[in-house]
Coordinates of C-alpha atoms and ligand atoms in Angstrom, one line a residue:
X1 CA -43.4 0.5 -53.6
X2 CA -45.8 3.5 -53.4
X3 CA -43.4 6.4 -54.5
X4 CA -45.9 9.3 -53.2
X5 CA -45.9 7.7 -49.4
X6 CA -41.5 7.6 -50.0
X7 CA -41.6 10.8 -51.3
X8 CA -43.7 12.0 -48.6
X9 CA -41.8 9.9 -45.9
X10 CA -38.4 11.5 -47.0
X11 CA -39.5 14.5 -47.0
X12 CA -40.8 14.6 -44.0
X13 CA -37.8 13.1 -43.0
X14 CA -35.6 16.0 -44.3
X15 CA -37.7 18.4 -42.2
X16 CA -37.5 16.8 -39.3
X17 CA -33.3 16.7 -39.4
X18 CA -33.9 20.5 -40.3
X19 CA -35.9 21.5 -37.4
X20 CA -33.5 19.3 -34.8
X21 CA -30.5 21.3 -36.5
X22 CA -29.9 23.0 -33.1
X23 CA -29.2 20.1 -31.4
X24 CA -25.9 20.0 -33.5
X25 CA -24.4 23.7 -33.6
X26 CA -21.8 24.8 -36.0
X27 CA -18.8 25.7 -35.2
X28 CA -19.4 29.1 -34.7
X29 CA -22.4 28.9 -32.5
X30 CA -19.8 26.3 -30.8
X31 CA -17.5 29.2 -30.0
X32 CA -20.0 31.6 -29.3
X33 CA -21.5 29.0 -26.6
X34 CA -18.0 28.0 -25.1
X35 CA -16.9 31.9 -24.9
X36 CA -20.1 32.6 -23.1
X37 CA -18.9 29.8 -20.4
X38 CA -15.3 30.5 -20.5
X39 CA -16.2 34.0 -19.3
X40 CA -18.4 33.3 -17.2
X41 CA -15.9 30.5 -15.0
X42 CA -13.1 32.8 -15.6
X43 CA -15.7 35.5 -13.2
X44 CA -16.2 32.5 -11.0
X45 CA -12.9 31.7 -10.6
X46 CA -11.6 35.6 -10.3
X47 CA -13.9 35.4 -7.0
X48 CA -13.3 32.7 -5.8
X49 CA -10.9 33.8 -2.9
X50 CA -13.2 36.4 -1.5
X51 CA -16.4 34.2 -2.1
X52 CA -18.1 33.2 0.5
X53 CA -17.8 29.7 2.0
X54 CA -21.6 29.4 2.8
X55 CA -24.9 31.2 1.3
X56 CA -27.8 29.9 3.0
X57 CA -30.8 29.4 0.2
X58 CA -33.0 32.2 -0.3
X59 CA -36.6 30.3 0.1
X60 CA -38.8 33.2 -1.6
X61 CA -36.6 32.3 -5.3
X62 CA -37.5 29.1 -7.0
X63 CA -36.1 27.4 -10.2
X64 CA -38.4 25.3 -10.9
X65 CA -40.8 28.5 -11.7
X66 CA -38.3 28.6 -15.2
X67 CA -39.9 25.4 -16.9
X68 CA -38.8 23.2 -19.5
X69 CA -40.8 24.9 -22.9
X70 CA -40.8 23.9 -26.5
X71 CA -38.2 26.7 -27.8
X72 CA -35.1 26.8 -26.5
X73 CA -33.8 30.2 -24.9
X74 CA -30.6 32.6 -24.9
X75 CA -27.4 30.8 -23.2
X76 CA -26.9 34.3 -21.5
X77 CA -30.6 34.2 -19.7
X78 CA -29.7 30.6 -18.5
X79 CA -25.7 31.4 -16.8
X80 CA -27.8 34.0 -14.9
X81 CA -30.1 31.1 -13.3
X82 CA -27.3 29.0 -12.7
X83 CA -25.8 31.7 -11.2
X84 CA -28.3 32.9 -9.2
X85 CA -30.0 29.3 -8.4
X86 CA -27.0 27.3 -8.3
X87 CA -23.8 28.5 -8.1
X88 CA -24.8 30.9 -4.9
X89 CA -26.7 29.4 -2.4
X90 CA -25.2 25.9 -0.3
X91 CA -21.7 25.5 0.4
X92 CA -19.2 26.4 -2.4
X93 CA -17.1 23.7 -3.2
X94 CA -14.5 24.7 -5.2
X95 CA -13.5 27.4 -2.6
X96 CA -10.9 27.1 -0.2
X97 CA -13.3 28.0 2.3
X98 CA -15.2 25.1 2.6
X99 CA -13.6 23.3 5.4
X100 CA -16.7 21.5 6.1
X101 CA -17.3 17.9 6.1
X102 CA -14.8 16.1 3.5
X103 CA -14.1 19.4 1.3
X104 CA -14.3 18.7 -2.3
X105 CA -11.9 19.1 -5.1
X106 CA -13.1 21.2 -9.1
X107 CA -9.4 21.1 -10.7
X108 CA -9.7 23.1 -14.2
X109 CA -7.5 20.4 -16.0
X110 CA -10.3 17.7 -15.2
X111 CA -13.0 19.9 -16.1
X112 CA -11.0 20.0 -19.6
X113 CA -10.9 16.3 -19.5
X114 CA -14.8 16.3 -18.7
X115 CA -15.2 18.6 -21.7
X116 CA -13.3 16.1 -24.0
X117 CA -14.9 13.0 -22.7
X118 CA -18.2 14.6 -23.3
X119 CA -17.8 16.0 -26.5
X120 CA -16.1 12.5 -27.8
X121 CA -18.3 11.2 -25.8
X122 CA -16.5 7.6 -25.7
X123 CA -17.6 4.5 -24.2
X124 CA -15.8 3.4 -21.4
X125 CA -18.2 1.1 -20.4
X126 CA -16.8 -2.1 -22.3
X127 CA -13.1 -2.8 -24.2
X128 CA -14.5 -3.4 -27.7
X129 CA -16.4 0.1 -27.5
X130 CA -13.2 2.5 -26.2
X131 CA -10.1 0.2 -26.7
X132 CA -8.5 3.2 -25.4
X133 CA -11.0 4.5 -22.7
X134 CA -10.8 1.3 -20.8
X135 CA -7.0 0.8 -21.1
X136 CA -6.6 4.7 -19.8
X137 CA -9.2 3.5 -16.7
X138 CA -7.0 0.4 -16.5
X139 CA -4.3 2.7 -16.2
X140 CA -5.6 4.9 -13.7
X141 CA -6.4 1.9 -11.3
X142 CA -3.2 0.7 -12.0
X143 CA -1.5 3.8 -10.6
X144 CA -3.9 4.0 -7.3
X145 CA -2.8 -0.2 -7.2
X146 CA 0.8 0.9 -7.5
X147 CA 0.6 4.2 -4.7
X148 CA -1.3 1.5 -2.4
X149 CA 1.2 -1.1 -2.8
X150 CA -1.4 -3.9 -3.7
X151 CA 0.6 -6.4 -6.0
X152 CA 0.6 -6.9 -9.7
X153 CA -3.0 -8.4 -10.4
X154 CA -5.1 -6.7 -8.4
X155 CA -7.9 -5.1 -10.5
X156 CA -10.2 -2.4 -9.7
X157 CA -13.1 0.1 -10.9
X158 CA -13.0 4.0 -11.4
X159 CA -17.2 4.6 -9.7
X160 CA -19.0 7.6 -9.2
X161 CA -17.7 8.0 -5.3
X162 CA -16.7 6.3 -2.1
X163 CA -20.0 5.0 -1.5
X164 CA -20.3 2.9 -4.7
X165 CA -16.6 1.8 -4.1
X166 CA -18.0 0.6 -0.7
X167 CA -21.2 -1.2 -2.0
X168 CA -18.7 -3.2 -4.6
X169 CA -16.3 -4.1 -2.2
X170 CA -18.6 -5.4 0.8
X171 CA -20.7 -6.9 -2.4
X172 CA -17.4 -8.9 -3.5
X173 CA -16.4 -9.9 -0.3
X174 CA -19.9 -11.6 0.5
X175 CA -19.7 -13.7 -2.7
X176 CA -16.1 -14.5 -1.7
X177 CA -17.5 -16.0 1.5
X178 CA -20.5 -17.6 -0.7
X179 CA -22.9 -15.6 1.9
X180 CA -26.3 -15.9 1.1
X181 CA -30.3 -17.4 2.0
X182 CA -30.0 -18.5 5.8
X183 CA -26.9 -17.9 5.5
X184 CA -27.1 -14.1 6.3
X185 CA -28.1 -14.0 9.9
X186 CA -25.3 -15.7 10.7
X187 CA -22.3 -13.5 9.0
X188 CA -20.7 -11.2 11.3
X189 CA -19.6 -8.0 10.1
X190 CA -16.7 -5.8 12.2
X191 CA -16.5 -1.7 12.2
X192 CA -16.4 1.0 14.6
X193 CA -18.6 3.7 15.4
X194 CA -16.0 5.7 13.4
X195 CA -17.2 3.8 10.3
X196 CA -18.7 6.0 7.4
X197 CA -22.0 5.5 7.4
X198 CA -22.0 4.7 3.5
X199 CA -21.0 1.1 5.0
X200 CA -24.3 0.6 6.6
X201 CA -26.2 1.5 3.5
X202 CA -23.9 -1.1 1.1
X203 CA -24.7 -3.2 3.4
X204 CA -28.1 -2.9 3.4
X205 CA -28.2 -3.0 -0.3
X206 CA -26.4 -6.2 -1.2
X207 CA -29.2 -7.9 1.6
X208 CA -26.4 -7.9 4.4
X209 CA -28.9 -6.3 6.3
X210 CA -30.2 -9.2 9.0
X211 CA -26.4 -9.9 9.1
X212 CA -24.7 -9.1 12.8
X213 CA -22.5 -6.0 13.3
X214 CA -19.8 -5.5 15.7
X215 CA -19.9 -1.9 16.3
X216 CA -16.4 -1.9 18.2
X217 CA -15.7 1.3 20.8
X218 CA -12.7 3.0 19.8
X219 CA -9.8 4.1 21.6
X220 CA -9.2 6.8 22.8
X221 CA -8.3 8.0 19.6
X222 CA -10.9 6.9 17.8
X223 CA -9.2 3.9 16.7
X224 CA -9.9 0.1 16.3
X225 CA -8.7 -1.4 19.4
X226 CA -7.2 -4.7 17.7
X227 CA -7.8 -6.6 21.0
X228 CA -11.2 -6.2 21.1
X229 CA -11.4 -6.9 17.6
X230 CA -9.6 -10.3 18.2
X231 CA -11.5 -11.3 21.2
X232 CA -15.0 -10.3 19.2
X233 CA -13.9 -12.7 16.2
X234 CA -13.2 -15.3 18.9
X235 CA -15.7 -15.1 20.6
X236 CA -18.2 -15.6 17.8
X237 CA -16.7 -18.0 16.0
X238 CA -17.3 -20.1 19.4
X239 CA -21.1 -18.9 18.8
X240 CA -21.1 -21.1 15.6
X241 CA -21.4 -17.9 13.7
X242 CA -20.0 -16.8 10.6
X243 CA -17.2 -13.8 10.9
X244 CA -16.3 -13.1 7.4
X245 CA -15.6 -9.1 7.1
X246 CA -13.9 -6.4 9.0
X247 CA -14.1 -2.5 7.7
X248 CA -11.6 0.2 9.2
X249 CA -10.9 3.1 7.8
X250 CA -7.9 5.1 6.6
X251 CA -8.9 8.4 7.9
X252 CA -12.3 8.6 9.3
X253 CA -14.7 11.4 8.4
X254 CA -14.9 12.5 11.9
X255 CA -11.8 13.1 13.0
X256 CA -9.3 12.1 10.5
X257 CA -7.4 9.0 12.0
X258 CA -6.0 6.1 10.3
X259 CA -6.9 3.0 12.0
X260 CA -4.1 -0.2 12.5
X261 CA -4.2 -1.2 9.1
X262 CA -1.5 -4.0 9.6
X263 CA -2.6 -5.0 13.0
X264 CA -6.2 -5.5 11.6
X265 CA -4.9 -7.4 8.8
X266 CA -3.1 -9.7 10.7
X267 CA -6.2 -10.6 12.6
X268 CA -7.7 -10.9 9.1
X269 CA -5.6 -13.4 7.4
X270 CA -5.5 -15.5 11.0
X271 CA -9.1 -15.9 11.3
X272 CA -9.8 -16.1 7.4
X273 CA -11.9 -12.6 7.3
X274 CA -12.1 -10.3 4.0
X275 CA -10.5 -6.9 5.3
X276 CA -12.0 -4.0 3.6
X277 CA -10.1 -0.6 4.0
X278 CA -12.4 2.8 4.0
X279 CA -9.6 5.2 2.5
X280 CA -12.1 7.3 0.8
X281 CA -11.1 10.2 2.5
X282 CA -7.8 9.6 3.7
X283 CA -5.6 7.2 1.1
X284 CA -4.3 9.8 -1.2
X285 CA -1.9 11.1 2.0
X286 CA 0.1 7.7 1.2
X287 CA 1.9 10.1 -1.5
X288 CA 3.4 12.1 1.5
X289 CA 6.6 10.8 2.4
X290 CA 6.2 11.9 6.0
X291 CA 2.6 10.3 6.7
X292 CA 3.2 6.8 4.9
X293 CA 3.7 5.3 8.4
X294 CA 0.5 6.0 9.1
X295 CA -0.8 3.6 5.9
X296 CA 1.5 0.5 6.8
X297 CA -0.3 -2.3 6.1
X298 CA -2.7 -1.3 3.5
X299 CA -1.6 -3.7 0.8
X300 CA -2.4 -6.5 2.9
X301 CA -5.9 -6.1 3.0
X302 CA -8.6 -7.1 0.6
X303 CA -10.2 -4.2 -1.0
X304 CA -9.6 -1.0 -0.9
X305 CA -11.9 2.7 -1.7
X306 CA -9.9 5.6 -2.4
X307 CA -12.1 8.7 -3.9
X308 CA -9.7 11.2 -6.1
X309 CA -12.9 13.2 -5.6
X310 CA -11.6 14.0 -2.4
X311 CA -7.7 13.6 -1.9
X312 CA -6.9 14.3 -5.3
X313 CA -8.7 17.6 -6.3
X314 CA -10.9 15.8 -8.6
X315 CA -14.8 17.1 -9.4
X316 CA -17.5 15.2 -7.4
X317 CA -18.1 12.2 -9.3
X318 CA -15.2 9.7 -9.4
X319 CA -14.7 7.4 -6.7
X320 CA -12.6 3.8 -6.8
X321 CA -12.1 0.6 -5.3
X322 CA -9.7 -1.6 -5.2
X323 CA -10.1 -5.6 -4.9
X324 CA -7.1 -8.1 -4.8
X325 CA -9.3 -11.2 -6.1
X326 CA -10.3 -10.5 -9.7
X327 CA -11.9 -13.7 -9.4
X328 CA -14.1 -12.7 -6.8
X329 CA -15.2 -9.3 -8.4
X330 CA -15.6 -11.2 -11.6
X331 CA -18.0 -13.3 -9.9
X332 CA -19.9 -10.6 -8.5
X333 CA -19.9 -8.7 -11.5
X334 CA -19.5 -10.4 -14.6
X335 CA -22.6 -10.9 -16.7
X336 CA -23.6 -11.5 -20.7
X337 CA -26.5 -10.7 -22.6
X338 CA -27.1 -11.9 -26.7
X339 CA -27.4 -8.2 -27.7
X340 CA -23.9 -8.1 -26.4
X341 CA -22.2 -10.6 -28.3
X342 CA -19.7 -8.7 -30.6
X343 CA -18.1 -7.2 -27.8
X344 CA -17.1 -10.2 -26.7
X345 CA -13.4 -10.0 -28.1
X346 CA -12.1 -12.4 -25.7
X347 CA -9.1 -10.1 -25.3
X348 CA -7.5 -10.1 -21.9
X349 CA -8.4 -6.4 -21.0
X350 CA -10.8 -6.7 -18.9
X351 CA -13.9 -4.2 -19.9
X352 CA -15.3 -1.9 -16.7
X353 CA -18.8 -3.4 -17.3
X354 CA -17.7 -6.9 -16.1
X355 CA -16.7 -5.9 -12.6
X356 CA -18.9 -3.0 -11.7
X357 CA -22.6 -2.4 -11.4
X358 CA -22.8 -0.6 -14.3
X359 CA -22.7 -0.7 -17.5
X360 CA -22.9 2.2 -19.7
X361 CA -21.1 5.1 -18.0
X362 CA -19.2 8.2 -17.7
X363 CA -15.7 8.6 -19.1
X364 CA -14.1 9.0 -15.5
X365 CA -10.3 7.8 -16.3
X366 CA -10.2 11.2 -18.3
X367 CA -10.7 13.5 -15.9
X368 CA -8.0 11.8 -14.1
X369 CA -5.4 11.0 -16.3
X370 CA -5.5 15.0 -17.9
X371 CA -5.1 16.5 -14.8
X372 CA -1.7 13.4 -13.5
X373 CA -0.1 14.0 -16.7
X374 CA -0.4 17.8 -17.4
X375 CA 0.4 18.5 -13.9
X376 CA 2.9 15.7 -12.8
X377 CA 2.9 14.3 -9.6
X378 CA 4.8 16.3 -7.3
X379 CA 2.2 19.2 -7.2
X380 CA -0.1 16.8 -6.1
X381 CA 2.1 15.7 -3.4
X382 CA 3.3 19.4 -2.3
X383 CA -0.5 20.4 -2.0
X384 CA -1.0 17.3 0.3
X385 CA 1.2 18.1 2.6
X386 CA 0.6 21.7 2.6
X387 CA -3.3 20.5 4.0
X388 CA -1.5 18.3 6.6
X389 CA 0.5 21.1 7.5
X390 CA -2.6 24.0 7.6
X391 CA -4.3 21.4 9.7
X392 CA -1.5 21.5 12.1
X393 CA -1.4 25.2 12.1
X394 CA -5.1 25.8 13.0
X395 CA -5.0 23.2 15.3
X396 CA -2.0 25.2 17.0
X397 CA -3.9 28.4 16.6
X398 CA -7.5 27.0 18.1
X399 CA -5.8 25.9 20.9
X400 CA -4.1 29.2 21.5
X401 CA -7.2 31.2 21.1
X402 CA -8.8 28.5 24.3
X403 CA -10.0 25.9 22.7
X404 CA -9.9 22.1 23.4
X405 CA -8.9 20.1 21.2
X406 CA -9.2 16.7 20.2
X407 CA -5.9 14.8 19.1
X408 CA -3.2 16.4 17.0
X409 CA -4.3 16.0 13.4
X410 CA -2.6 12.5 12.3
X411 CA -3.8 14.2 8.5
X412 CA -5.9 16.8 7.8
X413 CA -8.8 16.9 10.1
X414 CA -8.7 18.9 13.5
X415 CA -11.7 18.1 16.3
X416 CA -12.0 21.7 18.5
X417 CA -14.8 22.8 20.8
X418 CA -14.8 25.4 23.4
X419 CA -15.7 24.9 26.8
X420 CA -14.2 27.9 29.1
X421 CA -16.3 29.3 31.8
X422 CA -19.0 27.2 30.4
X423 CA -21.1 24.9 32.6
X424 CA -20.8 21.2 31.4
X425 CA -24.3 20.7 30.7
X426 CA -24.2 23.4 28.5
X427 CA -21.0 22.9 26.2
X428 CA -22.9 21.0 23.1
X429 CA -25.9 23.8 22.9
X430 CA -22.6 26.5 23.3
X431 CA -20.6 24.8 20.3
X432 CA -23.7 24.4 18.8
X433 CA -24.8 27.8 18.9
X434 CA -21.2 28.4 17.7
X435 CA -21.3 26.5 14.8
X436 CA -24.8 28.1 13.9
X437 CA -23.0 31.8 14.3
X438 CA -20.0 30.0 11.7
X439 CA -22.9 29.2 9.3
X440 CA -24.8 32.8 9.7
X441 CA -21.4 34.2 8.9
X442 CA -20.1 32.4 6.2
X443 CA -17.0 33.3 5.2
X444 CA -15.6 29.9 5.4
X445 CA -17.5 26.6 5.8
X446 CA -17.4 24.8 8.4
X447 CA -19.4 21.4 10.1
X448 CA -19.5 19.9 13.8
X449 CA -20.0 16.4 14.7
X450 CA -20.9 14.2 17.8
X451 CA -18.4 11.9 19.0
X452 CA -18.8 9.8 21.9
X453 CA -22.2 11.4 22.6
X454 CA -20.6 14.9 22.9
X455 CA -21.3 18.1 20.1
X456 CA -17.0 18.6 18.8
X457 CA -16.5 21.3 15.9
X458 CA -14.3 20.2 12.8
X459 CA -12.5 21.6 10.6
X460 CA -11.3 19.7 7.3
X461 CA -8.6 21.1 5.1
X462 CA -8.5 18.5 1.8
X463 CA -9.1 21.6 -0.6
X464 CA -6.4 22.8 -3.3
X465 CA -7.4 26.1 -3.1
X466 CA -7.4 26.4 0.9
X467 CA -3.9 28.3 1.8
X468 CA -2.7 29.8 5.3
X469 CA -5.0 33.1 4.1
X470 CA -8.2 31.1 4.4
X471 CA -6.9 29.4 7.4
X472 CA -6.4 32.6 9.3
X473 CA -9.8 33.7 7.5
X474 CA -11.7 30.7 9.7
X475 CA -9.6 31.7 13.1
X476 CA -10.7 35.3 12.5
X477 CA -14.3 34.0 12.2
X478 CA -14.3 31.4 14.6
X479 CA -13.0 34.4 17.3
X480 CA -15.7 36.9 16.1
X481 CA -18.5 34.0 16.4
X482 CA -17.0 33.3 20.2
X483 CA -17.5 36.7 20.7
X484 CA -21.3 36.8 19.6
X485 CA -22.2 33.7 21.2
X486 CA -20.6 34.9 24.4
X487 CA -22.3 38.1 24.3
X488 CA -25.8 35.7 24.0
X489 CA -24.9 34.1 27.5
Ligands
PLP1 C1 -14.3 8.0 5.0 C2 -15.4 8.1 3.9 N1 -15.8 7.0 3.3 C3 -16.8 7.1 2.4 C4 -17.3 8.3 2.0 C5 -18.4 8.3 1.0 O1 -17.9 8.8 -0.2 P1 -18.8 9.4 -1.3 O2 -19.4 10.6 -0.7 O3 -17.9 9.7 -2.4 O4 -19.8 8.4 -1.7 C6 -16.9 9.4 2.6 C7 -17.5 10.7 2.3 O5 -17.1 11.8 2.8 C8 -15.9 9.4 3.6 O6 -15.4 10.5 4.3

């Protein structure tokens, strides 16, 4: 061996470790940086009542001006561009105002769990990796199987958000009905116009897309009529074509109703169909005693999303769905490679990467098991129905201060629009208008929608931090934006 070239090689070596030093500080650069952001969400989260809901962006101020360079720069420099660049303009999420759209969740205790995932950085991806990681996922989906009522033996998957939970679920169910080649244009899909749109795009994705869709009309409260349903399945099954899956949705994005879960599954099981329940938004309302009615049925459909991103307070990012077959997600899922051969323990805990789309991944049972057990349940369930109950209130107010309203909130989504004195061509450009004066304002967050061809305002109360003070904060706004957009007529 030539000992110069080693000597050199090591060396070299050495130097190299030396000059990457930073990308493993010590402990007391490790405080320093964590003080730096303790302080900085502790400011965040002293504002946070009085912060706005909305900041449009600012188009003259651009991050991308602050590149990427060779030598790194002062922690201190870079909060200030995420303060000024991020954490200001767009909707804030972790306020209470945001009442927009489905409002999102930020709890501390699963930012702490983030923290620790991160920092252990454990690999929850497959059970020889994280033993523990997996079983605490397992455990997770095991609590959402148990709150659902889906029996012992259902398995499921901790994703990124409703929309992968979708994409795996309509994936599953078109294996389950072996759906594939020419198959496709004869498979008949079921939905309504109240459908999240997420649907359409999974099935696009997992090449549903020359499949047929039965976009059913709704009810008069936006719900699946089951007859037409029935008669639809009927009729194409005289066609000679394939029904094989129907979608509803506990809690649509619109306007927050549950459709007839059990109804719909009863057409299901009759006619042989795969019943997927949308509960992205709504499913975490099962925990109020009061509002279970609503979810009757649940466990006797198919598969199931459910986002804790959403009903329980979790950051963005963690999504899951729910499938009754493990066989048929295994078959969907379940691949093996050579360079993967000692994690095959053939152990009977299943490992995440055999019945997802991924493989390696984030540590997402974390942030949701910290937050469960620190807290308990009941504070989970309190704050629930205190958003059922503020939705009730403002739908009580808005319709004392003139508005109409759509129906009473069946959860925690309120449809309102005002058309007083107004002539009824003009009543979408005057809510519209409205809504614009909302957004100029910004105090709290809030989005419209179209339903049945007409412009209706929403507003969405799924945030932990939104109280009867932010409530009476929109009505305050909503009746000074009136006011202005009167004054404009
Ligand atoms: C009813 C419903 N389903 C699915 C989704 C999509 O979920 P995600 O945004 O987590 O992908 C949403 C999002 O708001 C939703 O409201």
């Amino acid at each position: 061996m030539n000992i110069g070239f080693m000597d050199e090689l090591v060396n070299k070596i050495k130097k190299l470790q030396g000059d990457s030093q930073s990308l493993d500080p010590d402990a007391s650069t490790r405080g320093q940086l964590l003080g730096e952001v303790v302080k900085y969400t502790d400011r965040f989260l002293s504002e946070i009542d009085e912060s706005p809901g909305y900041i449009a962006e600012d188009f003259s101020k651009n991050l991308e001006n602050y590149k990427v360079g060779e030598k790194g720069e002062n922690l201190e420099k870079l909060l200030a561009l995420f303060e000024e660049y991020v954490e200001k303009p767009g909707i804030n999420p972790a306020s209470g105002g945001h009442l927009g759209y489905i409002p999102g969740g930020g709890l501390y205790t699963s930012a702490v769990g983030d923290f620790l995932a991160a920092v252990t950085n454990k690999y929850a991806g497959v059970y020889f990796g994280s033993p523990g990681a997996v079983r605490m996922e397992h455990m997770m989906v095991d609590w959402l199987i148990e709150i659902l009522g889906f029996p012992k033996g259902a398995v499921g998957n901790l994703t990124s958000g409703g929309s992968i939970a979708t994409l795996t679920a309509v994936t599953v169910a078109r294996d389950a009905h072996s759906i594939s080649g020419a198959g496709v244009s004869k498979a008949v899909i079921y939905h309504t116009s109240q459908v999240h749109h997420c649907l359409h795009k999974a099935i696009r994705i997992a090449g549903l897309g020359d499949a047929i869709h039965r976009n059913i009309q709704t009810d008069s409260e936006y719900k699946m009529p089951l007859d037409q349903l029935e008669e639809f399945i009927a009729e194409d099954r005289k066609k000679g074509l394939n029904p094989f899956l129907v979608v509803s949705t506990a809690g649509t994005t619109d306007s927050g109703v549950v459709d007839p879960l059990a109804g719909i599954s009863d057409i299901c099981k009759k006619y042989q169909l795969w019943h997927h329940v949308d509960a992205a938004y709504g499913g975490f309302f099962i925990l109020v005693e009061g509002l279970k009615d609503y979810f009757k049925g649940i466990a006797e459909c198919d598969s199931i999303a459910i986002d804790p991103h959403k009903g329980l307070f979790l950051p963005y990012g963690t999504g899951a769905v729910i499938i009754k077959d493990v066989d048929a997600l295994l078959k969907s899922h379940h691949y093996q490679a050579n360079y993967m051969r000692d994690a095959y323990t053939g152990k009977s805990v299943l490992s995440p990467a055999d019945i997802s789309p991924e493989l390696t991944r984030h540590f997402r049972g974390l942030r949701m098991w910290l937050p469960l057990k620190l807290i308990g349940l009941d504070s989970f369930r309190k704050a629930l129905e205190e958003k059922h109950l503020l939705a009730l209130y403002f739908y009580e107010k808005i319709g004392e201060m003139g508005f109409e309203t759509g129906g009473k909130p069946e959860l925690s989504i309120v449809l309102y629009r005002y058309t007083q004195g107004i002539e009824p061509h003009r009543i979408d450009e005057f809510n519209t208008e409205l809504i614009k004066a909302c957004h100029r304002d910004g105090r709290v967050f809030l989005s419209s929608t179209t339903l049945k061809g007409r412009v209706w305002l929403r507003c969405a109360v799924l945030s932990f931090r939104t109280h009867l003070s932010t409530i009476d904060k929109a009505l305050e706004m909503l009746s000074e934006a009136l006011e202005e957009v009167k004054g404009l007529k």
